[in-house]
Coordinates of C-alpha atoms in Angstrom, one line a residue:
G1 CA 7.1 72.7 31.4
W2 CA 8.2 69.7 33.2
K3 CA 4.6 68.9 34.1
D4 CA 3.5 68.8 30.4
A5 CA 6.3 66.7 29.9
M6 CA 5.3 64.3 32.3
N7 CA 5.4 60.7 31.0
T8 CA 2.2 58.5 31.6
T9 CA 0.7 55.4 29.7
I10 CA -2.7 55.2 28.6
I11 CA -4.8 52.1 27.7
N12 CA -8.4 51.7 27.2
F13 CA -9.3 48.0 27.6
N14 CA -11.9 47.6 24.7
N15 CA -13.7 51.0 25.7
E16 CA -14.2 49.3 29.2
K17 CA -11.9 50.2 31.3
M18 CA -9.3 52.9 31.6
Q19 CA -5.6 52.4 33.2
I20 CA -3.4 55.6 33.7
T21 CA 0.2 55.1 35.0
W22 CA 2.8 57.4 35.8
G23 CA 6.6 57.3 36.6
T24 CA 6.4 58.3 40.5
R25 CA 9.8 57.3 41.4
E26 CA 11.5 59.5 39.0
L27 CA 8.7 62.7 39.4
F28 CA 7.9 62.1 42.7
P29 CA 10.4 60.0 44.9
N30 CA 9.3 61.4 48.3
E31 CA 6.1 62.0 48.1
N32 CA 2.7 59.7 47.7
V33 CA 0.7 61.9 44.8
S34 CA -3.4 61.6 44.4
F35 CA -5.2 60.8 41.2
F36 CA -8.3 62.6 39.5
Y37 CA -10.5 62.2 36.6
T38 CA -13.4 63.2 34.9
F39 CA -15.6 62.7 31.5
D40 CA -17.7 65.8 31.6
E41 CA -16.9 68.2 28.7
G42 CA -18.5 71.5 30.1
K43 CA -16.8 74.3 32.4
H44 CA -18.6 72.6 35.7
K45 CA -16.5 69.3 36.1
V46 CA -17.0 66.9 38.4
W47 CA -13.6 65.2 39.0
K48 CA -13.9 61.6 40.9
P49 CA -10.9 60.7 42.8
C50 CA -9.3 57.2 41.9
T51 CA -10.6 54.2 44.0
T52 CA -8.1 51.6 42.8
Y53 CA -4.5 52.6 42.7
L54 CA -1.7 50.6 41.4
L55 CA 1.1 50.4 43.6
D56 CA 5.1 50.5 43.3
Q57 CA 7.1 50.0 46.5
D58 CA 4.0 51.4 48.4
Y59 CA 3.8 54.6 46.0
N60 CA 0.8 55.2 44.0
S61 CA 2.0 54.7 40.6
G62 CA -1.3 54.1 38.5
C63 CA -5.3 54.4 38.7
L64 CA -7.9 51.8 37.1
F65 CA -11.1 53.1 36.7
K66 CA -14.4 52.6 34.6
T67 CA -14.7 54.3 30.9
E68 CA -17.8 56.4 30.8
G69 CA -17.3 58.9 27.4
P70 CA -14.8 59.3 24.6
T71 CA -13.5 62.6 26.4
L72 CA -11.2 62.4 29.4
A73 CA -9.3 64.9 31.5
I74 CA -7.1 63.6 34.2
S75 CA -5.5 65.5 37.0
I76 CA -2.5 64.4 39.2
R77 CA -1.9 66.4 42.6
N78 CA -0.3 66.2 46.0
S79 CA -1.2 63.8 48.7
N80 CA -3.8 65.8 50.0
G81 CA -5.1 67.1 46.8
S82 CA -4.6 70.8 47.3
E83 CA -2.1 71.1 44.7
E84 CA -2.1 70.3 41.2
L85 CA 1.0 68.4 39.7
F86 CA 0.1 67.4 36.2
S87 CA -3.3 67.5 34.2
K88 CA -4.2 66.0 30.7
K89 CA -6.8 66.2 28.5
L90 CA -7.4 63.2 25.7
K91 CA -9.7 61.0 23.7
S92 CA -10.1 58.0 25.4
D93 CA -11.0 56.3 21.6
F94 CA -7.7 57.0 20.6
Y95 CA -5.9 54.5 23.2
I96 CA -8.2 51.4 22.9
K97 CA -6.4 48.1 23.2
P98 CA -8.9 45.6 21.6
N99 CA -9.7 42.1 23.7
R100 CA -8.7 38.8 22.5
P101 CA -10.4 37.6 19.2
E102 CA -13.5 35.2 20.2
N103 CA -14.3 32.0 18.7
V104 CA -11.1 31.3 16.2
T105 CA -11.9 28.8 14.0
F106 CA -9.4 27.4 11.1
F107 CA -10.6 25.9 7.8
W108 CA -8.3 23.9 5.6
K109 CA -8.6 23.4 2.0
E110 CA -5.7 21.5 0.3
D111 CA -2.7 23.7 1.5
T112 CA -4.5 26.9 2.3
V113 CA -6.2 28.1 5.8
T114 CA -8.8 30.4 6.3
V115 CA -8.8 32.1 10.0
R116 CA -12.2 33.6 11.1
C117 CA -13.4 35.0 14.4
N118 CA -16.5 36.9 15.7
K119 CA -16.6 40.4 14.7
P120 CA -16.8 42.9 17.2
E121 CA -19.8 44.9 18.1
R122 CA -17.9 48.4 17.7
A123 CA -15.6 49.7 15.6
A124 CA -14.7 46.9 13.7
R125 CA -13.5 48.9 10.7
C126 CA -10.5 50.2 13.1
L127 CA -9.5 46.4 13.7
R128 CA -7.1 44.3 11.6
L129 CA -6.9 40.5 12.2
E130 CA -2.9 39.2 12.5
F131 CA -2.6 35.6 12.0
Q132 CA 0.9 34.0 12.7
Y133 CA 2.0 30.6 12.1
K134 CA 5.3 28.3 12.3
S135 CA 6.3 25.1 11.5
K136 CA 8.8 23.1 13.8
F137 CA 11.3 23.6 11.5
D138 CA 10.8 27.6 11.5
K139 CA 13.0 29.7 13.8
E140 CA 10.5 33.1 13.4
W141 CA 6.7 33.3 13.2
Q142 CA 5.5 34.3 9.6
S143 CA 2.8 36.6 9.8
R144 CA -0.4 37.2 7.6
T145 CA -2.8 40.3 8.3
S146 CA -5.8 41.0 6.7
K147 CA -9.5 42.9 7.5
C148 CA -11.6 42.0 10.6
C149 CA -12.5 39.3 10.8
S150 CA -11.2 36.6 8.2
V151 CA -7.7 35.8 6.6
D152 CA -6.5 33.5 4.1
E153 CA -3.1 31.8 4.1
Q154 CA -1.8 29.6 1.3
G155 CA 1.5 27.4 1.1
F156 CA 0.9 24.9 3.9
D157 CA 2.3 21.7 3.7
P158 CA 0.2 19.0 5.1
R159 CA 3.2 16.8 6.1
K160 CA 4.1 19.4 8.8
C161 CA 3.0 20.3 12.6
Y162 CA 2.3 24.1 12.3
S163 CA 1.7 26.4 15.4
F164 CA -1.1 29.2 15.2
R165 CA -1.7 31.9 16.7
V166 CA -4.2 35.0 16.4
R167 CA -4.6 38.5 17.5
L168 CA -6.7 42.0 16.9
R169 CA -4.8 45.0 16.0
R170 CA -5.8 48.9 16.0
L171 CA -5.1 50.9 13.0
V172 CA -2.5 53.5 13.6
P173 CA -3.3 56.6 12.8
Y174 CA -6.7 56.5 11.9
C175 CA -8.0 54.9 14.8
N176 CA -5.2 55.1 18.0
V177 CA -2.6 57.1 18.5
V178 CA -0.9 54.5 20.1
N179 CA -0.2 50.9 18.0
Y180 CA -2.5 48.6 20.7
S181 CA -3.1 44.9 20.1
S182 CA -5.0 42.3 21.8
D183 CA -3.1 39.8 23.8
W184 CA -2.6 36.5 21.7
E185 CA -5.4 34.0 21.6
A186 CA -4.2 30.5 23.0
E187 CA -1.4 28.8 20.5
T188 CA -2.7 25.8 18.7
F189 CA -1.1 23.2 16.9
W190 CA -2.4 21.9 13.5
M191 CA -1.2 19.2 11.1
N192 CA -3.3 18.7 7.9
G193 CA -6.8 19.8 9.2
T194 CA -6.2 18.0 12.4
L195 CA -5.6 19.5 16.0
L196 CA -2.9 18.0 18.1
D197 CA -1.8 18.7 21.6
S198 CA 1.3 19.7 20.5
C199 CA 4.1 19.6 17.7
D200 CA 6.1 17.3 20.1
D201 CA 3.5 14.4 19.6
D202 CA 4.1 14.7 15.3
I203 CA 7.8 14.5 16.3
T204 CA 7.6 11.6 18.6
S205 CA 5.7 9.6 16.0
Q206 CA 8.2 10.1 13.3
S207 CA 11.0 9.4 15.7
N208 CA 9.1 6.2 16.6
I209 CA 8.5 5.4 12.8
V210 CA 12.2 6.2 12.3
I211 CA 13.4 3.6 15.1
V212 CA 11.0 0.8 14.0
L213 CA 12.2 1.3 10.1
S214 CA 16.1 1.2 11.4
C215 CA 15.1 -1.8 13.2
L216 CA 13.7 -3.8 10.2
L217 CA 16.5 -2.5 8.2
A218 CA 19.4 -3.9 10.8
V219 CA 17.7 -7.1 10.8
L220 CA 17.3 -7.6 6.9
L221 CA 21.0 -6.5 6.9
T222 CA 21.8 -9.2 9.3
M223 CA 20.2 -11.8 7.8
L224 CA 22.0 -11.2 4.3
I225 CA 25.3 -11.0 5.9
L226 CA 24.4 -14.5 7.3
L227 CA 23.3 -15.9 4.1
I228 CA 26.4 -14.5 2.5
L229 CA 28.4 -15.9 5.1
L230 CA 26.6 -19.4 5.1
C231 CA 27.2 -19.7 1.4
K232 CA 30.8 -18.8 2.0
W233 CA 31.0 -21.3 4.5
Q234 CA 29.8 -24.1 2.8
R235 CA 32.2 -23.3 -0.4
V236 CA 35.0 -23.4 2.2
Q237 CA 33.9 -26.4 4.1
M238 CA 33.4 -28.4 0.7
S239 CA 36.8 -27.5 -0.5
V240 CA 38.7 -28.1 2.8
L241 CA 36.6 -31.0 3.8
P242 CA 35.1 -32.8 1.2
T243 CA 31.7 -34.7 1.6
V244 CA 31.9 -38.5 2.6
P245 CA 29.5 -40.2 0.5
D246 CA 26.6 -42.3 2.8
P247 CA 27.0 -45.9 2.1
K248 CA 23.3 -46.4 2.4
Y249 CA 22.6 -44.5 -0.8
L250 CA 25.3 -47.0 -2.5
F251 CA 24.1 -50.0 -1.0
A252 CA 20.2 -49.2 -0.6
D253 CA 19.3 -52.9 -0.6
L254 CA 21.9 -53.6 2.5
F255 CA 20.1 -51.3 4.8
N256 CA 16.6 -51.2 3.4
D257 CA 16.0 -55.2 2.3
H258 CA 18.5 -56.3 5.4
N259 CA 18.5 -53.7 7.8
G260 CA 22.4 -53.3 7.7
N261 CA 23.1 -57.1 8.1
L262 CA 26.3 -57.5 6.1
Q263 CA 26.1 -61.5 6.1
E264 CA 22.7 -61.7 5.1
W265 CA 23.5 -59.3 2.3
L266 CA 26.4 -61.3 1.0
D267 CA 24.8 -64.8 1.1
K268 CA 21.9 -62.9 -1.0
N269 CA 24.4 -61.6 -3.4
D270 CA 26.4 -64.7 -3.6
H271 CA 23.6 -66.5 -4.4
V272 CA 22.6 -63.8 -7.3
V273 CA 26.1 -63.8 -8.7
L274 CA 26.0 -67.6 -9.0
Q275 CA 22.7 -67.7 -10.8
T276 CA 23.9 -64.9 -13.2
K277 CA 27.4 -66.2 -13.8
P278 CA 25.8 -68.9 -16.5
E279 CA 23.9 -66.4 -18.4
Y280 CA 27.0 -64.2 -19.2
E281 CA 29.4 -67.5 -19.4
E282 CA 27.4 -69.0 -22.2
P283 CA 28.1 -66.3 -24.9
E284 CA 31.5 -67.1 -24.1
S285 CA 31.6 -70.5 -24.2
I286 CA 29.6 -70.4 -27.8
T287 CA 32.1 -68.0 -28.7
E288 CA 34.8 -70.4 -27.8
A289 CA 33.9 -73.3 -29.2
E290 CA 32.9 -71.3 -32.8
S291 CA 36.5 -70.1 -32.4
Q292 CA 38.0 -73.8 -32.0
Q293 CA 36.1 -75.0 -34.8
E294 CA 37.3 -72.3 -37.1
D295 CA 40.8 -73.1 -35.9
E296 CA 40.3 -76.9 -36.6
K297 CA 39.1 -75.9 -40.3
S298 CA 42.1 -73.6 -40.9
S299 CA 44.8 -75.7 -39.4
E300 CA 43.3 -78.6 -41.6
K301 CA 43.8 -76.4 -45.0
Q302 CA 47.4 -75.3 -43.9
G303 CA 48.7 -78.4 -42.4
P304 CA 50.2 -78.9 -39.3
L305 CA 52.0 -76.1 -38.1
E306 CA 55.2 -76.3 -36.2
K307 CA 54.8 -76.2 -32.4
I308 CA 57.1 -73.6 -31.1
F309 CA 58.1 -73.7 -27.7
T310 CA 60.3 -71.1 -25.5
F311 CA 63.6 -72.2 -24.7
P312 CA 66.2 -70.2 -23.0
G313 CA 68.4 -69.8 -25.6
A314 CA 65.4 -68.8 -28.2
A315 CA 65.7 -65.1 -26.8
E316 CA 69.2 -65.2 -28.4
N317 CA 68.4 -66.4 -31.8
N318 CA 65.2 -64.0 -32.1
E319 CA 67.0 -60.9 -31.3
G320 CA 66.8 -60.1 -35.1
K321 CA 63.0 -61.1 -35.4
T322 CA 61.8 -58.3 -33.0
P323 CA 59.3 -56.8 -35.3
E324 CA 57.9 -60.5 -35.5
I325 CA 57.7 -61.4 -32.0
A326 CA 54.8 -60.0 -29.8
C327 CA 54.0 -60.4 -26.3
L328 CA 50.4 -61.4 -25.3
I329 CA 49.2 -60.2 -21.7
P330 CA 46.4 -62.6 -21.2
A331 CA 43.5 -61.9 -18.9
S332 CA 43.6 -63.6 -15.6
N333 CA 42.5 -67.4 -15.5
T334 CA 41.2 -67.2 -19.4
M335 CA 41.7 -70.2 -21.9
A336 CA 44.0 -68.8 -25.1
S337 CA 43.6 -71.1 -28.4
F338 CA 46.3 -70.9 -30.7
A339 CA 46.9 -73.2 -33.9
G340 CA 44.9 -76.3 -32.2
F341 CA 46.3 -76.0 -28.5
H342 CA 44.5 -74.7 -25.7
I343 CA 46.4 -73.1 -22.9
L344 CA 45.0 -72.1 -19.4
R345 CA 46.6 -69.3 -18.1
N346 CA 46.6 -66.9 -15.3
D347 CA 47.9 -63.4 -14.1
D348 CA 51.5 -64.5 -13.6
M349 CA 52.0 -66.1 -17.2
Y350 CA 52.6 -64.8 -20.5
V351 CA 53.0 -66.4 -24.0
M352 CA 55.5 -65.5 -26.2
L353 CA 55.0 -66.1 -30.0

């Protein structure tokens, strides 16, 4: 009974090569067994010895040989082949492991990706094309399976980088008794229909963009802060240290016409003042003469008026006549006329009426 329960692993590589392995150390720890096989179905079978053994610590643990038919019989014997230790008959077509898909292509249309590969020459109906993908933000693979040899998948973001891989799977239990799949085709990296060397390139480019934008933002913020500080500093400077006016704007002719020669400028200005004085004194003299004539006329009509002079005791006698006394503050060095009298007065003089 233990011979029938012996654990063996049978793989038919794309119906081209067979690989049979067994547990040598568990079943035959101290014996190096031999292996025989045949694809004949009649009574007169021709057993072929294994020419390519798989070793496990110098003990035979498996055999690799060419696939020659759909029906296979195997026999494990002792080292000299005189005693059979295990035998089994099987269908080699139920243990097929397909090869990797060939000529895989990816077609992009907006957010849809179509994956295609070459159709195998034999048993394509027993195969399924498995398509797996994930973005740099996904931890696990997303899977999509369809008939051989085309599969469509939607929902791809053109701004993301994706990893793609494909393989062929053998249908169970209709075509295989063991769920065998091919090895994965080489992983590829895509972004919006463009093949990349890796998604790290996309991350690097995005990080570079982020760095550039961050630097530009920092520069703009620095310029804004400096501008604000400059405006505030100008306000503080104006309030604490008021601006001293530039004399060249107040005395433009001194600097423009005389090159800062003060004496020359004063001489010229004195000449200008002397020339301009008669123009302004003439109206005053005319007005003064007219006022004298009017005073004379009024004096003739009113008669001689009493000339009043102020004596030290006058103030005491006129205390009760305060409303009738006025104190006139004349301009400096001007001529005052009153009732026919002409009085020249300066800043230190005053007249009491």
